[in-house]
């Protein structure tokens, strides 16, 4: 049973405050969690409680920490962590407002994750095993950022993420090594082309260089796949996160790196052109979060491509249901801090899988050295995980955790593409 809940203010990978929390249960076992924070956030996400004022430019989280140490601690004390949903159900009920505006999504998530960790520790299991139950643990296929743009890289290019998916890899260890090899080649090619800034890293560890626009950046990525010794599309494929919310001006999509503004149909045409010319197998947030009709038409247009809703769904069950009804996408990005609790985020993941959709568990651009996300991706059988690049330790913490699980537990490797092909 929960004995003690203590929160404090920690820093995320951008040097901004975030909520950290430790939950201790009777018998002395404890669980700790630090929560992440996005930059290209959607309007429908759980609300972060921030202090305002001068400290940390208004981004302090002392109020959220105070909520945990008082209201939330009092509420969850005595609950049994062996009941995985008990804490989350209570947190959901306690807030009562929409999207945790009252308690703070950052406060609520910290308690939710720390309690789950305490439950797993008390049961003598990894969090992945505790969430999964018996049987081989399915390690997810990684989707790894190589080139960054948009809000994560000073708009060096407009598209937020150009990523690789190592479709042909036989296991997680190999998958990671292949992606690291491609990133290294991309860096080498960018430097050779005179982009000295390729030695620096963007918010998620990718190359944040203005490579001459979006299509040119895609070209460079495909050349990097080839020069790393892989066959594009067979061994290693490309994924794109357009993060179109960030490009939407109210009456068009502004591609600043190319000096063009596109209408909805033109942006879909542009993306369809990228898909036709390059081995792109996955496209995230091709349009902004309120264009349901555009999404449905775009998903039909991009038939055969994994179309992922991130800001569109904001890990919200009613938005996902709307998307399934409309055929607005065929995959969902699951970010637990968009939802607020583990139970809530897992519900969205399960709903999506029941609808036959793919699921990708994702970190945030402001993340931490904490690695619980890796255990969620495995324990929830997500199939895919997106954490950023293979640079920066807040990214590698998750990759390293998956390597640890592969080395220490009974695991299998999930390859949604190979399974789809057979
Ligand atoms: P964010 O970016 O964490 O800044 O929202 C991640 C993403 O868009 O997938
Ligand atoms: Zn996204």
Coordinates of C-alpha atoms and ligand atoms in Angstrom, one line a residue:
X1 CA 0.0 0.0 0.0
X2 CA 1.1 3.5 -0.7
X3 CA 2.9 5.0 2.3
X4 CA 4.6 8.1 1.0
X5 CA 4.5 10.4 -2.0
X6 CA 7.2 13.0 -2.5
X7 CA 7.6 15.3 -5.5
X8 CA 10.3 17.8 -6.4
X9 CA 11.2 20.0 -9.3
X10 CA 13.8 18.5 -11.8
X11 CA 15.1 19.7 -15.1
X12 CA 14.3 18.2 -18.6
X13 CA 16.6 18.0 -21.5
X14 CA 16.0 21.6 -22.5
X15 CA 16.9 22.8 -19.1
X16 CA 13.2 23.5 -18.2
X17 CA 11.6 22.5 -15.0
X18 CA 9.6 19.3 -14.8
X19 CA 7.9 17.2 -12.1
X20 CA 9.7 14.3 -10.5
X21 CA 8.1 12.1 -7.9
X22 CA 8.8 9.1 -5.6
X23 CA 6.1 6.8 -4.3
X24 CA 7.0 4.4 -1.4
X25 CA 4.9 1.5 -0.4
X26 CA 4.6 -0.3 2.9
X27 CA 7.5 -2.7 3.1
X28 CA 9.8 -0.1 1.7
X29 CA 9.8 -0.6 -2.1
X30 CA 9.6 2.6 -4.1
X31 CA 9.2 3.9 -7.6
X32 CA 10.4 7.1 -9.1
X33 CA 9.4 8.9 -12.2
X34 CA 10.3 12.1 -14.0
X35 CA 7.8 13.4 -16.6
X36 CA 8.6 14.8 -20.1
X37 CA 7.3 17.9 -21.9
X38 CA 6.7 18.7 -25.6
X39 CA 7.5 21.8 -27.7
X40 CA 5.3 21.1 -30.7
X41 CA 2.3 20.5 -28.5
X42 CA -1.3 20.1 -29.7
X43 CA -4.3 22.1 -28.3
X44 CA -6.0 18.9 -27.0
X45 CA -3.2 17.7 -24.7
X46 CA -3.5 17.4 -20.9
X47 CA -2.6 20.8 -19.4
X48 CA 0.8 21.3 -17.7
X49 CA 0.7 23.3 -14.6
X50 CA 3.4 26.0 -14.8
X51 CA 4.0 28.8 -12.2
X52 CA 4.3 31.9 -14.4
X53 CA 6.3 34.8 -13.0
X54 CA 10.1 35.2 -13.4
X55 CA 11.6 31.9 -12.2
X56 CA 12.6 29.9 -15.2
X57 CA 10.8 32.3 -17.5
X58 CA 7.5 31.3 -15.9
X59 CA 8.1 27.6 -16.6
X60 CA 8.6 26.6 -13.0
X61 CA 6.6 23.7 -11.7
X62 CA 6.5 24.4 -7.9
X63 CA 2.7 24.6 -8.0
X64 CA 2.5 21.2 -9.6
X65 CA 5.0 19.8 -7.1
X66 CA 2.9 21.3 -4.3
X67 CA -0.2 19.6 -5.7
X68 CA 1.5 16.2 -5.6
X69 CA 2.9 16.7 -2.1
X70 CA -0.5 17.8 -0.7
X71 CA -3.7 16.9 -2.6
X72 CA -2.5 13.9 -4.6
X73 CA -0.4 12.4 -1.7
X74 CA -3.4 12.6 0.6
X75 CA -5.6 11.0 -2.0
X76 CA -3.5 8.0 -3.0
X77 CA -2.1 7.2 0.5
X78 CA -3.2 3.7 1.5
X79 CA -4.1 2.6 -2.1
X80 CA -2.8 -0.9 -3.2
X81 CA -0.3 -0.6 -6.0
X82 CA -0.9 -4.3 -6.8
X83 CA -4.2 -3.0 -8.3
X84 CA -2.7 -1.4 -11.4
X85 CA -5.6 1.0 -12.1
X86 CA -6.6 2.0 -8.6
X87 CA -4.3 5.0 -8.5
X88 CA -5.1 6.2 -12.0
X89 CA -8.9 5.9 -11.5
X90 CA -8.6 8.0 -8.3
X91 CA -6.5 10.6 -10.1
X92 CA -8.9 10.8 -12.9
X93 CA -11.8 11.2 -10.6
X94 CA -10.1 13.7 -8.3
X95 CA -9.4 16.2 -11.0
X96 CA -12.8 16.3 -12.5
X97 CA -11.8 19.1 -14.9
X98 CA -11.1 18.6 -18.6
X99 CA -7.6 17.6 -19.4
X100 CA -6.3 18.0 -15.8
X101 CA -6.5 21.7 -15.9
X102 CA -7.0 21.7 -12.1
X103 CA -4.4 19.3 -10.8
X104 CA -2.0 19.7 -13.7
X105 CA -1.3 16.9 -16.1
X106 CA 2.4 17.0 -15.2
X107 CA 1.6 16.4 -11.5
X108 CA -0.9 13.6 -12.2
X109 CA 1.4 11.8 -14.6
X110 CA 4.3 11.8 -12.2
X111 CA 2.2 10.1 -9.5
X112 CA 0.7 7.6 -12.1
X113 CA 4.1 6.5 -13.3
X114 CA 5.9 6.4 -10.0
X115 CA 3.0 4.4 -8.5
X116 CA 3.3 1.8 -11.3
X117 CA 7.0 1.6 -10.8
X118 CA 6.5 1.1 -7.1
X119 CA 4.0 -1.7 -7.8
X120 CA 6.4 -3.4 -10.2
X121 CA 9.3 -3.1 -7.7
X122 CA 7.2 -4.5 -4.9
X123 CA 6.2 -7.4 -7.1
X124 CA 9.9 -8.0 -7.8
X125 CA 9.5 -7.4 -11.6
X126 CA 10.6 -5.0 -14.2
X127 CA 7.9 -2.5 -15.2
X128 CA 7.7 -4.1 -18.6
X129 CA 7.0 -7.5 -17.1
X130 CA 4.6 -6.2 -14.6
X131 CA 2.6 -4.4 -17.4
X132 CA 2.8 -7.3 -19.8
X133 CA 2.3 -10.4 -17.7
X134 CA 3.8 -13.8 -18.5
X135 CA 5.2 -14.7 -21.9
X136 CA 8.0 -13.4 -24.1
X137 CA 8.2 -9.6 -24.0
X138 CA 7.7 -8.0 -27.4
X139 CA 10.5 -5.4 -28.1
X140 CA 9.2 -2.6 -30.4
X141 CA 10.5 -1.6 -33.8
X142 CA 12.2 1.7 -33.3
X143 CA 11.6 4.8 -35.5
X144 CA 14.7 6.9 -35.2
X145 CA 15.2 10.5 -36.0
X146 CA 18.1 11.4 -38.2
X147 CA 17.3 15.0 -39.5
X148 CA 15.3 17.5 -37.4
X149 CA 13.5 20.6 -38.3
X150 CA 10.5 22.7 -37.3
X151 CA 10.2 23.6 -33.6
X152 CA 13.0 21.2 -32.6
X153 CA 15.7 22.8 -34.8
X154 CA 15.0 26.5 -35.3
X155 CA 13.1 25.6 -38.5
X156 CA 16.2 24.5 -40.3
X157 CA 13.8 22.6 -42.5
X158 CA 10.0 22.7 -42.1
X159 CA 9.3 19.0 -41.6
X160 CA 9.9 18.3 -37.9
X161 CA 11.4 14.8 -38.2
X162 CA 13.0 12.7 -40.9
X163 CA 13.4 9.3 -39.4
X164 CA 14.5 5.8 -40.4
X165 CA 12.8 2.5 -39.7
X166 CA 15.1 -0.5 -40.0
X167 CA 12.5 -2.8 -41.6
X168 CA 15.0 -5.6 -42.4
X169 CA 16.6 -5.9 -38.9
X170 CA 16.3 -9.2 -37.2
X171 CA 16.4 -8.0 -33.6
X172 CA 16.4 -4.8 -31.5
X173 CA 20.1 -4.7 -31.1
X174 CA 20.7 -4.9 -34.9
X175 CA 17.9 -2.3 -35.5
X176 CA 19.6 0.2 -33.3
X177 CA 23.0 -0.3 -34.8
X178 CA 21.6 0.1 -38.3
X179 CA 20.0 3.4 -37.4
X180 CA 23.1 4.7 -35.7
X181 CA 25.1 3.8 -38.9
X182 CA 22.6 5.8 -41.1
X183 CA 22.8 8.8 -38.8
X184 CA 26.5 8.8 -38.8
X185 CA 26.5 8.6 -42.7
X186 CA 24.0 11.5 -42.8
X187 CA 26.3 13.6 -40.6
X188 CA 29.3 12.8 -42.8
X189 CA 27.4 13.7 -46.0
X190 CA 26.1 16.9 -44.5
X191 CA 29.6 17.9 -43.3
X192 CA 31.0 17.1 -46.8
X193 CA 28.3 19.3 -48.3
X194 CA 29.6 22.2 -46.2
X195 CA 27.0 22.1 -43.3
X196 CA 29.4 22.5 -40.4
X197 CA 26.5 22.7 -38.0
X198 CA 26.0 18.9 -38.5
X199 CA 28.3 18.4 -35.6
X200 CA 25.6 20.0 -33.4
X201 CA 22.4 18.3 -32.3
X202 CA 18.8 19.4 -32.3
X203 CA 16.3 18.9 -29.4
X204 CA 15.8 15.2 -30.1
X205 CA 19.4 14.5 -31.1
X206 CA 19.0 14.7 -34.9
X207 CA 20.9 16.9 -37.3
X208 CA 19.4 20.4 -37.2
X209 CA 20.9 21.8 -40.4
X210 CA 19.2 23.8 -43.3
X211 CA 19.9 21.2 -46.0
X212 CA 18.3 23.3 -48.7
X213 CA 14.7 22.4 -48.0
X214 CA 12.6 19.4 -47.2
X215 CA 12.9 17.4 -50.4
X216 CA 16.7 17.9 -50.4
X217 CA 16.9 16.7 -46.8
X218 CA 15.0 13.6 -47.8
X219 CA 17.4 13.1 -50.7
X220 CA 20.3 13.3 -48.3
X221 CA 18.7 10.8 -45.9
X222 CA 18.2 8.3 -48.7
X223 CA 21.8 8.7 -49.8
X224 CA 22.9 8.1 -46.2
X225 CA 20.9 4.9 -46.1
X226 CA 22.7 3.8 -49.3
X227 CA 26.1 4.8 -48.3
X228 CA 25.6 3.0 -44.9
X229 CA 25.3 -0.1 -47.1
X230 CA 21.6 -0.6 -46.9
X231 CA 18.9 -1.0 -49.6
X232 CA 16.4 1.9 -49.1
X233 CA 12.9 0.6 -48.5
X234 CA 13.9 -3.0 -47.9
X235 CA 16.5 -2.8 -45.2
X236 CA 15.9 0.7 -44.0
X237 CA 12.8 2.8 -44.8
X238 CA 12.0 6.4 -44.2
X239 CA 9.4 8.0 -41.9
X240 CA 8.3 11.6 -41.7
X241 CA 6.7 13.7 -38.9
X242 CA 5.4 16.8 -40.7
X243 CA 4.1 18.2 -37.4
X244 CA 1.8 20.3 -39.6
X245 CA 0.2 22.3 -36.7
X246 CA 3.5 24.2 -36.6
X247 CA 3.3 25.1 -40.3
X248 CA -0.4 26.1 -40.3
X249 CA -1.0 29.9 -40.5
X250 CA -4.8 29.8 -40.5
X251 CA -5.1 29.7 -44.2
X252 CA -2.2 27.7 -45.5
X253 CA 0.9 25.7 -44.6
X254 CA 4.0 27.8 -44.6
X255 CA 7.2 26.0 -45.8
X256 CA 9.6 28.7 -44.6
X257 CA 12.8 26.9 -45.7
X258 CA 11.5 26.9 -49.3
X259 CA 9.7 30.3 -49.3
X260 CA 6.3 28.7 -50.2
X261 CA 2.9 28.5 -48.6
X262 CA 0.7 25.6 -49.6
X263 CA -3.0 25.0 -49.5
X264 CA -4.2 21.7 -47.9
X265 CA -4.5 19.8 -51.1
X266 CA -1.1 21.1 -52.3
X267 CA 0.6 19.9 -49.1
X268 CA -1.0 16.5 -49.5
X269 CA 0.3 16.5 -53.1
X270 CA 3.7 17.5 -51.9
X271 CA 3.8 14.6 -49.3
X272 CA 2.4 12.1 -51.9
X273 CA 5.3 13.2 -54.2
X274 CA 7.8 12.5 -51.4
X275 CA 6.2 9.1 -50.9
X276 CA 6.3 8.3 -54.6
X277 CA 10.0 9.3 -55.0
X278 CA 11.4 8.0 -51.8
X279 CA 10.9 4.8 -49.6
X280 CA 8.6 6.6 -47.2
X281 CA 6.5 4.1 -45.2
X282 CA 5.1 6.3 -42.4
X283 CA 3.8 9.9 -42.3
X284 CA 2.8 11.6 -39.0
X285 CA 0.7 14.7 -38.7
X286 CA 0.5 15.6 -42.4
X287 CA -2.2 18.2 -41.6
X288 CA -3.2 20.3 -38.7
X289 CA -5.2 19.0 -35.7
X290 CA -8.6 20.3 -36.7
X291 CA -8.8 19.2 -40.3
X292 CA -10.7 15.9 -40.0
X293 CA -11.8 15.9 -43.6
X294 CA -8.4 16.6 -44.9
X295 CA -7.0 13.8 -42.8
X296 CA -9.5 11.3 -44.1
X297 CA -8.8 12.3 -47.7
X298 CA -5.1 12.3 -47.1
X299 CA -5.2 8.8 -45.6
X300 CA -7.0 7.5 -48.7
X301 CA -4.5 9.3 -50.9
X302 CA -1.5 7.8 -49.1
X303 CA -2.9 4.3 -49.3
X304 CA -0.3 1.7 -48.1
X305 CA 1.5 4.3 -45.9
X306 CA 1.2 4.3 -42.1
X307 CA -0.5 7.6 -41.4
X308 CA 0.0 8.5 -37.7
X309 CA -2.1 11.0 -35.7
X310 CA -0.1 12.7 -33.0
X311 CA -1.5 16.3 -32.4
X312 CA -4.7 15.1 -34.1
X313 CA -5.6 12.6 -31.4
X314 CA -3.5 14.0 -28.5
X315 CA -3.8 10.5 -26.9
X316 CA -7.4 11.2 -26.2
X317 CA -10.0 8.4 -26.4
X318 CA -12.9 10.5 -27.9
X319 CA -10.6 12.0 -30.5
X320 CA -9.3 8.6 -31.4
X321 CA -12.9 7.2 -31.7
X322 CA -13.7 10.1 -34.0
X323 CA -10.7 9.4 -36.1
X324 CA -11.5 5.7 -36.4
X325 CA -15.1 6.5 -37.4
X326 CA -13.9 8.9 -40.1
X327 CA -10.9 6.9 -41.3
X328 CA -8.8 9.9 -40.5
X329 CA -5.6 7.9 -40.0
X330 CA -4.5 4.3 -39.6
X331 CA -2.1 4.7 -36.6
X332 CA -1.8 6.6 -33.4
X333 CA 1.1 8.1 -31.6
X334 CA 0.7 7.5 -27.9
X335 CA 2.3 10.1 -25.6
X336 CA 1.3 9.5 -22.0
X337 CA 1.7 13.1 -20.9
X338 CA -0.8 14.1 -23.6
X339 CA -3.4 12.0 -21.8
X340 CA -2.4 12.3 -18.1
X341 CA -2.4 8.8 -16.7
X342 CA -1.0 5.4 -17.7
X343 CA -4.4 3.9 -17.6
X344 CA -5.8 6.6 -19.9
X345 CA -3.0 6.3 -22.4
X346 CA -3.1 2.5 -22.4
X347 CA -6.9 2.7 -23.1
X348 CA -6.2 4.7 -26.2
X349 CA -3.5 2.3 -27.4
X350 CA -5.8 -0.7 -26.8
X351 CA -8.7 1.0 -28.6
X352 CA -6.5 1.7 -31.6
X353 CA -5.3 -1.9 -31.7
X354 CA -8.9 -3.2 -31.5
X355 CA -9.7 -1.0 -34.5
X356 CA -6.8 -2.6 -36.4
X357 CA -4.6 0.4 -36.2
X358 CA -0.8 0.5 -35.6
X359 CA 0.4 2.1 -32.3
X360 CA 3.7 4.0 -31.7
X361 CA 4.7 4.9 -28.1
X362 CA 6.5 8.2 -28.1
X363 CA 8.8 10.3 -25.9
X364 CA 8.6 14.2 -26.0
X365 CA 11.1 16.7 -27.3
X366 CA 11.7 17.8 -23.8
X367 CA 12.5 14.5 -22.0
X368 CA 14.7 13.2 -19.3
X369 CA 17.2 10.5 -18.4
X370 CA 14.3 8.4 -17.0
X371 CA 13.6 5.3 -19.1
X372 CA 10.0 4.2 -18.1
X373 CA 8.8 4.8 -21.7
X374 CA 10.8 1.8 -22.9
X375 CA 9.0 -0.5 -20.4
X376 CA 5.6 0.9 -21.5
X377 CA 6.3 0.2 -25.2
X378 CA 7.2 -3.4 -24.3
X379 CA 4.6 -4.1 -21.6
X380 CA 1.8 -2.6 -23.7
X381 CA 2.8 -4.5 -26.9
X382 CA 2.9 -1.2 -28.7
X383 CA 4.8 -2.6 -31.7
X384 CA 6.7 0.6 -32.4
X385 CA 8.6 3.3 -30.4
X386 CA 9.7 6.8 -31.3
X387 CA 12.2 8.5 -28.9
X388 CA 14.2 10.8 -31.2
X389 CA 17.8 10.1 -32.4
X390 CA 20.7 8.0 -31.1
X391 CA 22.4 11.1 -29.6
X392 CA 21.7 12.8 -26.3
X393 CA 21.4 10.7 -23.2
X394 CA 17.7 11.3 -22.6
X395 CA 17.1 9.5 -25.9
X396 CA 19.7 6.8 -25.4
X397 CA 18.3 6.1 -21.9
X398 CA 15.3 4.5 -23.6
X399 CA 17.3 2.7 -26.2
X400 CA 19.7 1.4 -23.5
X401 CA 16.7 0.2 -21.5
X402 CA 15.5 -1.8 -24.4
X403 CA 18.9 -3.3 -24.9
X404 CA 18.9 -4.2 -21.2
X405 CA 15.5 -5.9 -21.5
X406 CA 16.8 -7.8 -24.5
X407 CA 19.8 -9.0 -22.6
X408 CA 18.1 -9.8 -19.3
X409 CA 14.5 -11.0 -20.1
X410 CA 12.8 -13.4 -22.4
X411 CA 12.0 -11.2 -25.4
X412 CA 10.9 -11.3 -29.0
X413 CA 11.3 -8.5 -31.6
X414 CA 8.2 -6.9 -33.2
X415 CA 8.4 -6.1 -36.9
X416 CA 5.0 -4.8 -38.0
X417 CA 6.1 -4.4 -41.6
X418 CA 7.4 -8.0 -41.9
X419 CA 4.3 -9.3 -40.2
X420 CA 2.2 -7.3 -42.7
X421 CA 4.1 -8.7 -45.6
X422 CA 3.6 -12.4 -44.7
Ligands
LIG1 P1 7.0 17.3 -29.1 O1 7.4 16.6 -30.5 O2 7.4 16.5 -28.0 O3 7.7 18.6 -29.2 O4 5.5 17.5 -29.2 C1 7.3 15.2 -30.7 C2 6.4 14.9 -31.9 O5 5.8 15.8 -32.5 O6 6.3 13.7 -32.2
LIG2 ZN1 4.6 14.4 -33.8

